[in-house]
Amino acid sequence: MKKILVINTGGTISMSEDHTTGKVSPNKDNPLNEGGNIFSYIGDIDVEVLYNLPSPQITENEMLGIKLRILKAVEEGYNGVVVTHGTDTLEETAYYLELTLDVNIPIVITGAMRSSNEIGSDGLANLRSALVVAASDESVDKGVLVVMNDEAHTATYVTKTHTTNVATFQTPTFGPVGLVLKNEVIYFQKLINQEHYDVRKNSKKVYLLKAYAGMSGELIDAVREIGADGLVIEALGAGNLPPKTVPAVIKCLESGMPVVFVSRAFNGVTQDVYDYEGGGKRFHQNGVIFTTGLSGQKARIKLLVLLEAGIENSKLRDLF
């Protein structure tokens, strides 16, 4: 029987609803712990509380703490790890772990959209699915997986698409890599490229801005002036910006700050197509880095990790 560690970090999956006021808040005691033995048929399961934080309170420091606990779990002989996490920033923690962990045991992140005592609570169902995935031999070397609503997604491309729907986690463009049945997971896709970087601290400042019609360069200048180490911009379309932003972006590049473009569009990838003032072709020629399929929040995590790992600016474009 597989030995599985469940690391609780907080979030809705560990919260309860006050039926009088409707407020959902963290509990001193994680409600999931009350049903600790009901999944013993899946594996030899140990449960540990690492944090008890709503996911908007999760920072890169907690992400690093989760990574270090997983590395210790590997040394302790666990065959798989499940991390329960709040859904608001779940995709960022999952991608951070994907980029910074070089282990072959299954690492699965899950959460819930409804608290433990709400009607239709999905926490235990998602935990069961996550444990099934973590205990499966088929999940070895699959990278970090996000398992919600009986679907398995890669940490690299999954995103939260709805504020309240239990089917919120989706992978735009590519779809899930697997489906979770009663006692098994079936994979029908795989992540072709996996990359891992050695990160042991969090010291860099990387910011994320979203483009809009009529945008000027003021916010971009402000990011540079406060000493940012990197900037990600959710650009328009395939990678374009209003013309008034051009001087500010150029100043960032001239200062040595890496600037990464993703698209603010929900589907598709950035491309250096348009050759006009503010067009992606010119930005790319000036040194802006274009991504392939990453969201703004994922690109920020990747740039942060690459800079923490000491990757030189000249190599960043190839790694994106």
JSON list of N, CA and C in Angstrom, two decimals, residues 55-107:
[
{"chain": "A", "resi": 55, "resn": "SER", "atom": "N", "xyz": [-5.95, 31.42, 0.79]},
{"chain": "A", "resi": 55, "resn": "SER", "atom": "CA", "xyz": [-4.90, 31.50, -0.22]},
{"chain": "A", "resi": 55, "resn": "SER", "atom": "C", "xyz": [-4.47, 32.92, -0.61]},
{"chain": "A", "resi": 56, "resn": "PRO", "atom": "N", "xyz": [-5.31, 33.98, -0.45]},
{"chain": "A", "resi": 56, "resn": "PRO", "atom": "CA", "xyz": [-4.77, 35.31, -0.69]},
{"chain": "A", "resi": 56, "resn": "PRO", "atom": "C", "xyz": [-3.65, 35.70, 0.28]},
{"chain": "A", "resi": 57, "resn": "GLN", "atom": "N", "xyz": [-3.51, 34.95, 1.38]},
{"chain": "A", "resi": 57, "resn": "GLN", "atom": "CA", "xyz": [-2.44, 35.22, 2.34]},
{"chain": "A", "resi": 57, "resn": "GLN", "atom": "C", "xyz": [-1.19, 34.38, 2.07]},
{"chain": "A", "resi": 58, "resn": "ILE", "atom": "N", "xyz": [-1.25, 33.53, 1.06]},
{"chain": "A", "resi": 58, "resn": "ILE", "atom": "CA", "xyz": [-0.09, 32.72, 0.68]},
{"chain": "A", "resi": 58, "resn": "ILE", "atom": "C", "xyz": [0.87, 33.58, -0.14]},
{"chain": "A", "resi": 59, "resn": "THR", "atom": "N", "xyz": [2.14, 33.59, 0.25]},
{"chain": "A", "resi": 59, "resn": "THR", "atom": "CA", "xyz": [3.17, 34.32, -0.48]},
{"chain": "A", "resi": 59, "resn": "THR", "atom": "C", "xyz": [4.21, 33.33, -1.00]},
{"chain": "A", "resi": 60, "resn": "GLU", "atom": "N", "xyz": [5.23, 33.86, -1.68]},
{"chain": "A", "resi": 60, "resn": "GLU", "atom": "CA", "xyz": [6.30, 33.00, -2.15]},
{"chain": "A", "resi": 60, "resn": "GLU", "atom": "C", "xyz": [7.03, 32.31, -0.99]},
{"chain": "A", "resi": 61, "resn": "ASN", "atom": "N", "xyz": [7.00, 32.91, 0.19]},
{"chain": "A", "resi": 61, "resn": "ASN", "atom": "CA", "xyz": [7.65, 32.29, 1.35]},
{"chain": "A", "resi": 61, "resn": "ASN", "atom": "C", "xyz": [6.95, 31.00, 1.75]},
{"chain": "A", "resi": 62, "resn": "GLU", "atom": "N", "xyz": [5.61, 31.02, 1.74]},
{"chain": "A", "resi": 62, "resn": "GLU", "atom": "CA", "xyz": [4.86, 29.79, 2.03]},
{"chain": "A", "resi": 62, "resn": "GLU", "atom": "C", "xyz": [5.06, 28.76, 0.92]},
{"chain": "A", "resi": 63, "resn": "MET", "atom": "N", "xyz": [5.11, 29.22, -0.33]},
{"chain": "A", "resi": 63, "resn": "MET", "atom": "CA", "xyz": [5.37, 28.30, -1.44]},
{"chain": "A", "resi": 63, "resn": "MET", "atom": "C", "xyz": [6.70, 27.59, -1.25]},
{"chain": "A", "resi": 64, "resn": "LEU", "atom": "N", "xyz": [7.71, 28.34, -0.86]},
{"chain": "A", "resi": 64, "resn": "LEU", "atom": "CA", "xyz": [9.02, 27.74, -0.60]},
{"chain": "A", "resi": 64, "resn": "LEU", "atom": "C", "xyz": [8.93, 26.76, 0.57]},
{"chain": "A", "resi": 65, "resn": "GLY", "atom": "N", "xyz": [8.16, 27.11, 1.60]},
{"chain": "A", "resi": 65, "resn": "GLY", "atom": "CA", "xyz": [7.99, 26.20, 2.74]},
{"chain": "A", "resi": 65, "resn": "GLY", "atom": "C", "xyz": [7.34, 24.89, 2.33]},
{"chain": "A", "resi": 66, "resn": "ILE", "atom": "N", "xyz": [6.34, 24.95, 1.43]},
{"chain": "A", "resi": 66, "resn": "ILE", "atom": "CA", "xyz": [5.70, 23.73, 0.94]},
{"chain": "A", "resi": 66, "resn": "ILE", "atom": "C", "xyz": [6.70, 22.89, 0.16]},
{"chain": "A", "resi": 67, "resn": "LYS", "atom": "N", "xyz": [7.49, 23.56, -0.67]},
{"chain": "A", "resi": 67, "resn": "LYS", "atom": "CA", "xyz": [8.51, 22.84, -1.45]},
{"chain": "A", "resi": 67, "resn": "LYS", "atom": "C", "xyz": [9.47, 22.09, -0.52]},
{"chain": "A", "resi": 68, "resn": "LEU", "atom": "N", "xyz": [9.96, 22.78, 0.51]},
{"chain": "A", "resi": 68, "resn": "LEU", "atom": "CA", "xyz": [10.91, 22.16, 1.42]},
{"chain": "A", "resi": 68, "resn": "LEU", "atom": "C", "xyz": [10.29, 20.99, 2.17]},
{"chain": "A", "resi": 69, "resn": "ARG", "atom": "N", "xyz": [8.99, 21.10, 2.53]},
{"chain": "A", "resi": 69, "resn": "ARG", "atom": "CA", "xyz": [8.33, 19.99, 3.22]},
{"chain": "A", "resi": 69, "resn": "ARG", "atom": "C", "xyz": [8.18, 18.79, 2.30]},
{"chain": "A", "resi": 70, "resn": "ILE", "atom": "N", "xyz": [7.92, 19.05, 1.03]},
{"chain": "A", "resi": 70, "resn": "ILE", "atom": "CA", "xyz": [7.80, 17.94, 0.06]},
{"chain": "A", "resi": 70, "resn": "ILE", "atom": "C", "xyz": [9.14, 17.24, -0.11]},
{"chain": "A", "resi": 71, "resn": "LEU", "atom": "N", "xyz": [10.21, 18.01, -0.18]},
{"chain": "A", "resi": 71, "resn": "LEU", "atom": "CA", "xyz": [11.54, 17.39, -0.31]},
{"chain": "A", "resi": 71, "resn": "LEU", "atom": "C", "xyz": [11.83, 16.50, 0.91]},
{"chain": "A", "resi": 72, "resn": "LYS", "atom": "N", "xyz": [11.43, 16.97, 2.08]},
{"chain": "A", "resi": 72, "resn": "LYS", "atom": "CA", "xyz": [11.61, 16.16, 3.29]},
{"chain": "A", "resi": 72, "resn": "LYS", "atom": "C", "xyz": [10.76, 14.90, 3.23]},
{"chain": "A", "resi": 73, "resn": "ALA", "atom": "N", "xyz": [9.55, 15.02, 2.66]},
{"chain": "A", "resi": 73, "resn": "ALA", "atom": "CA", "xyz": [8.67, 13.86, 2.53]},
{"chain": "A", "resi": 73, "resn": "ALA", "atom": "C", "xyz": [9.28, 12.79, 1.64]},
{"chain": "A", "resi": 74, "resn": "VAL", "atom": "N", "xyz": [9.97, 13.23, 0.59]},
{"chain": "A", "resi": 74, "resn": "VAL", "atom": "CA", "xyz": [10.66, 12.28, -0.29]},
{"chain": "A", "resi": 74, "resn": "VAL", "atom": "C", "xyz": [11.72, 11.53, 0.50]},
{"chain": "A", "resi": 75, "resn": "GLU", "atom": "N", "xyz": [12.48, 12.27, 1.31]},
{"chain": "A", "resi": 75, "resn": "GLU", "atom": "CA", "xyz": [13.52, 11.63, 2.15]},
{"chain": "A", "resi": 75, "resn": "GLU", "atom": "C", "xyz": [12.90, 10.67, 3.16]},
{"chain": "A", "resi": 76, "resn": "GLU", "atom": "N", "xyz": [11.69, 10.95, 3.61]},
{"chain": "A", "resi": 76, "resn": "GLU", "atom": "CA", "xyz": [11.02, 10.11, 4.60]},
{"chain": "A", "resi": 76, "resn": "GLU", "atom": "C", "xyz": [10.38, 8.87, 3.98]},
{"chain": "A", "resi": 77, "resn": "GLY", "atom": "N", "xyz": [10.45, 8.76, 2.67]},
{"chain": "A", "resi": 77, "resn": "GLY", "atom": "CA", "xyz": [9.96, 7.55, 2.02]},
{"chain": "A", "resi": 77, "resn": "GLY", "atom": "C", "xyz": [8.53, 7.57, 1.56]},
{"chain": "A", "resi": 78, "resn": "TYR", "atom": "N", "xyz": [7.90, 8.76, 1.52]},
{"chain": "A", "resi": 78, "resn": "TYR", "atom": "CA", "xyz": [6.53, 8.82, 1.02]},
{"chain": "A", "resi": 78, "resn": "TYR", "atom": "C", "xyz": [6.50, 8.56, -0.49]},
{"chain": "A", "resi": 79, "resn": "ASN", "atom": "N", "xyz": [5.45, 7.90, -0.93]},
{"chain": "A", "resi": 79, "resn": "ASN", "atom": "CA", "xyz": [5.29, 7.56, -2.35]},
{"chain": "A", "resi": 79, "resn": "ASN", "atom": "C", "xyz": [4.49, 8.61, -3.12]},
{"chain": "A", "resi": 80, "resn": "GLY", "atom": "N", "xyz": [3.90, 9.55, -2.42]},
{"chain": "A", "resi": 80, "resn": "GLY", "atom": "CA", "xyz": [3.14, 10.61, -3.06]},
{"chain": "A", "resi": 80, "resn": "GLY", "atom": "C", "xyz": [2.77, 11.66, -2.04]},
{"chain": "A", "resi": 81, "resn": "VAL", "atom": "N", "xyz": [2.50, 12.88, -2.52]},
{"chain": "A", "resi": 81, "resn": "VAL", "atom": "CA", "xyz": [2.14, 13.98, -1.63]},
{"chain": "A", "resi": 81, "resn": "VAL", "atom": "C", "xyz": [0.91, 14.69, -2.20]},
{"chain": "A", "resi": 82, "resn": "VAL", "atom": "N", "xyz": [-0.06, 14.97, -1.32]},
{"chain": "A", "resi": 82, "resn": "VAL", "atom": "CA", "xyz": [-1.22, 15.78, -1.67]},
{"chain": "A", "resi": 82, "resn": "VAL", "atom": "C", "xyz": [-1.16, 17.06, -0.84]},
{"chain": "A", "resi": 83, "resn": "VAL", "atom": "N", "xyz": [-1.30, 18.20, -1.50]},
{"chain": "A", "resi": 83, "resn": "VAL", "atom": "CA", "xyz": [-1.33, 19.49, -0.82]},
{"chain": "A", "resi": 83, "resn": "VAL", "atom": "C", "xyz": [-2.73, 20.07, -0.95]},
{"chain": "A", "resi": 84, "resn": "THR", "atom": "N", "xyz": [-3.39, 20.35, 0.18]},
{"chain": "A", "resi": 84, "resn": "THR", "atom": "CA", "xyz": [-4.68, 21.05, 0.12]},
{"chain": "A", "resi": 84, "resn": "THR", "atom": "C", "xyz": [-4.42, 22.54, 0.25]},
{"chain": "A", "resi": 85, "resn": "HIS", "atom": "N", "xyz": [-5.13, 23.33, -0.56]},
{"chain": "A", "resi": 85, "resn": "HIS", "atom": "CA", "xyz": [-4.76, 24.75, -0.73]},
{"chain": "A", "resi": 85, "resn": "HIS", "atom": "C", "xyz": [-6.01, 25.53, -1.09]},
{"chain": "A", "resi": 86, "resn": "GLY", "atom": "N", "xyz": [-6.08, 26.78, -0.71]},
{"chain": "A", "resi": 86, "resn": "GLY", "atom": "CA", "xyz": [-7.15, 27.66, -1.16]},
{"chain": "A", "resi": 86, "resn": "GLY", "atom": "C", "xyz": [-7.07, 27.86, -2.67]},
{"chain": "A", "resi": 87, "resn": "THR", "atom": "N", "xyz": [-8.21, 28.10, -3.30]},
{"chain": "A", "resi": 87, "resn": "THR", "atom": "CA", "xyz": [-8.24, 28.09, -4.76]},
{"chain": "A", "resi": 87, "resn": "THR", "atom": "C", "xyz": [-7.82, 29.40, -5.41]},
{"chain": "A", "resi": 88, "resn": "ASP", "atom": "N", "xyz": [-7.86, 30.52, -4.68]},
{"chain": "A", "resi": 88, "resn": "ASP", "atom": "CA", "xyz": [-7.58, 31.81, -5.32]},
{"chain": "A", "resi": 88, "resn": "ASP", "atom": "C", "xyz": [-6.17, 31.88, -5.90]},
{"chain": "A", "resi": 89, "resn": "THR", "atom": "N", "xyz": [-5.20, 31.34, -5.19]},
{"chain": "A", "resi": 89, "resn": "THR", "atom": "CA", "xyz": [-3.81, 31.37, -5.67]},
{"chain": "A", "resi": 89, "resn": "THR", "atom": "C", "xyz": [-3.24, 29.97, -5.85]},
{"chain": "A", "resi": 90, "resn": "LEU", "atom": "N", "xyz": [-4.12, 28.98, -5.87]},
{"chain": "A", "resi": 90, "resn": "LEU", "atom": "CA", "xyz": [-3.68, 27.58, -6.00]},
{"chain": "A", "resi": 90, "resn": "LEU", "atom": "C", "xyz": [-2.80, 27.37, -7.23]},
{"chain": "A", "resi": 91, "resn": "GLU", "atom": "N", "xyz": [-3.19, 27.96, -8.36]},
{"chain": "A", "resi": 91, "resn": "GLU", "atom": "CA", "xyz": [-2.44, 27.72, -9.60]},
{"chain": "A", "resi": 91, "resn": "GLU", "atom": "C", "xyz": [-1.03, 28.28, -9.51]},
{"chain": "A", "resi": 92, "resn": "GLU", "atom": "N", "xyz": [-0.84, 29.36, -8.76]},
{"chain": "A", "resi": 92, "resn": "GLU", "atom": "CA", "xyz": [0.49, 29.94, -8.63]},
{"chain": "A", "resi": 92, "resn": "GLU", "atom": "C", "xyz": [1.40, 29.07, -7.76]},
{"chain": "A", "resi": 93, "resn": "THR", "atom": "N", "xyz": [0.86, 28.59, -6.63]},
{"chain": "A", "resi": 93, "resn": "THR", "atom": "CA", "xyz": [1.64, 27.67, -5.80]},
{"chain": "A", "resi": 93, "resn": "THR", "atom": "C", "xyz": [1.97, 26.41, -6.57]},
{"chain": "A", "resi": 94, "resn": "ALA", "atom": "N", "xyz": [1.00, 25.87, -7.30]},
{"chain": "A", "resi": 94, "resn": "ALA", "atom": "CA", "xyz": [1.24, 24.64, -8.07]},
{"chain": "A", "resi": 94, "resn": "ALA", "atom": "C", "xyz": [2.35, 24.85, -9.09]},
{"chain": "A", "resi": 95, "resn": "TYR", "atom": "N", "xyz": [2.34, 25.97, -9.79]},
{"chain": "A", "resi": 95, "resn": "TYR", "atom": "CA", "xyz": [3.37, 26.21, -10.81]},
{"chain": "A", "resi": 95, "resn": "TYR", "atom": "C", "xyz": [4.73, 26.49, -10.18]},
{"chain": "A", "resi": 96, "resn": "TYR", "atom": "N", "xyz": [4.73, 27.17, -9.04]},
{"chain": "A", "resi": 96, "resn": "TYR", "atom": "CA", "xyz": [5.99, 27.37, -8.30]},
{"chain": "A", "resi": 96, "resn": "TYR", "atom": "C", "xyz": [6.61, 26.02, -7.96]},
{"chain": "A", "resi": 97, "resn": "LEU", "atom": "N", "xyz": [5.78, 25.10, -7.46]},
{"chain": "A", "resi": 97, "resn": "LEU", "atom": "CA", "xyz": [6.28, 23.77, -7.12]},
{"chain": "A", "resi": 97, "resn": "LEU", "atom": "C", "xyz": [6.74, 23.01, -8.36]},
{"chain": "A", "resi": 98, "resn": "GLU", "atom": "N", "xyz": [6.00, 23.15, -9.46]},
{"chain": "A", "resi": 98, "resn": "GLU", "atom": "CA", "xyz": [6.39, 22.50, -10.71]},
{"chain": "A", "resi": 98, "resn": "GLU", "atom": "C", "xyz": [7.78, 22.94, -11.14]},
{"chain": "A", "resi": 99, "resn": "LEU", "atom": "N", "xyz": [8.06, 24.22, -11.00]},
{"chain": "A", "resi": 99, "resn": "LEU", "atom": "CA", "xyz": [9.34, 24.77, -11.47]},
{"chain": "A", "resi": 99, "resn": "LEU", "atom": "C", "xyz": [10.50, 24.51, -10.50]},
{"chain": "A", "resi": 100, "resn": "THR", "atom": "N", "xyz": [10.22, 24.31, -9.23]},
{"chain": "A", "resi": 100, "resn": "THR", "atom": "CA", "xyz": [11.29, 24.23, -8.24]},
{"chain": "A", "resi": 100, "resn": "THR", "atom": "C", "xyz": [11.52, 22.85, -7.66]},
{"chain": "A", "resi": 101, "resn": "LEU", "atom": "N", "xyz": [10.63, 21.91, -7.97]},
{"chain": "A", "resi": 101, "resn": "LEU", "atom": "CA", "xyz": [10.80, 20.54, -7.45]},
{"chain": "A", "resi": 101, "resn": "LEU", "atom": "C", "xyz": [11.28, 19.61, -8.56]},
{"chain": "A", "resi": 102, "resn": "ASP", "atom": "N", "xyz": [12.31, 18.85, -8.29]},
{"chain": "A", "resi": 102, "resn": "ASP", "atom": "CA", "xyz": [12.79, 17.85, -9.24]},
{"chain": "A", "resi": 102, "resn": "ASP", "atom": "C", "xyz": [12.68, 16.48, -8.58]},
{"chain": "A", "resi": 103, "resn": "VAL", "atom": "N", "xyz": [11.45, 16.01, -8.46]},
{"chain": "A", "resi": 103, "resn": "VAL", "atom": "CA", "xyz": [11.17, 14.71, -7.83]},
{"chain": "A", "resi": 103, "resn": "VAL", "atom": "C", "xyz": [10.25, 13.93, -8.77]},
{"chain": "A", "resi": 104, "resn": "ASN", "atom": "N", "xyz": [10.27, 12.60, -8.64]},
{"chain": "A", "resi": 104, "resn": "ASN", "atom": "CA", "xyz": [9.43, 11.80, -9.55]},
{"chain": "A", "resi": 104, "resn": "ASN", "atom": "C", "xyz": [8.17, 11.24, -8.90]},
{"chain": "A", "resi": 105, "resn": "ILE", "atom": "N", "xyz": [8.03, 11.40, -7.57]},
{"chain": "A", "resi": 105, "resn": "ILE", "atom": "CA", "xyz": [6.79, 10.91, -6.95]},
{"chain": "A", "resi": 105, "resn": "ILE", "atom": "C", "xyz": [5.64, 11.86, -7.31]},
{"chain": "A", "resi": 106, "resn": "PRO", "atom": "N", "xyz": [4.42, 11.37, -7.31]},
{"chain": "A", "resi": 106, "resn": "PRO", "atom": "CA", "xyz": [3.28, 12.24, -7.63]},
{"chain": "A", "resi": 106, "resn": "PRO", "atom": "C", "xyz": [3.12, 13.36, -6.60]},
{"chain": "A", "resi": 107, "resn": "ILE", "atom": "N", "xyz": [3.00, 14.58, -7.10]},
{"chain": "A", "resi": 107, "resn": "ILE", "atom": "CA", "xyz": [2.69, 15.74, -6.27]},
{"chain": "A", "resi": 107, "resn": "ILE", "atom": "C", "xyz": [1.36, 16.30, -6.77]}
]
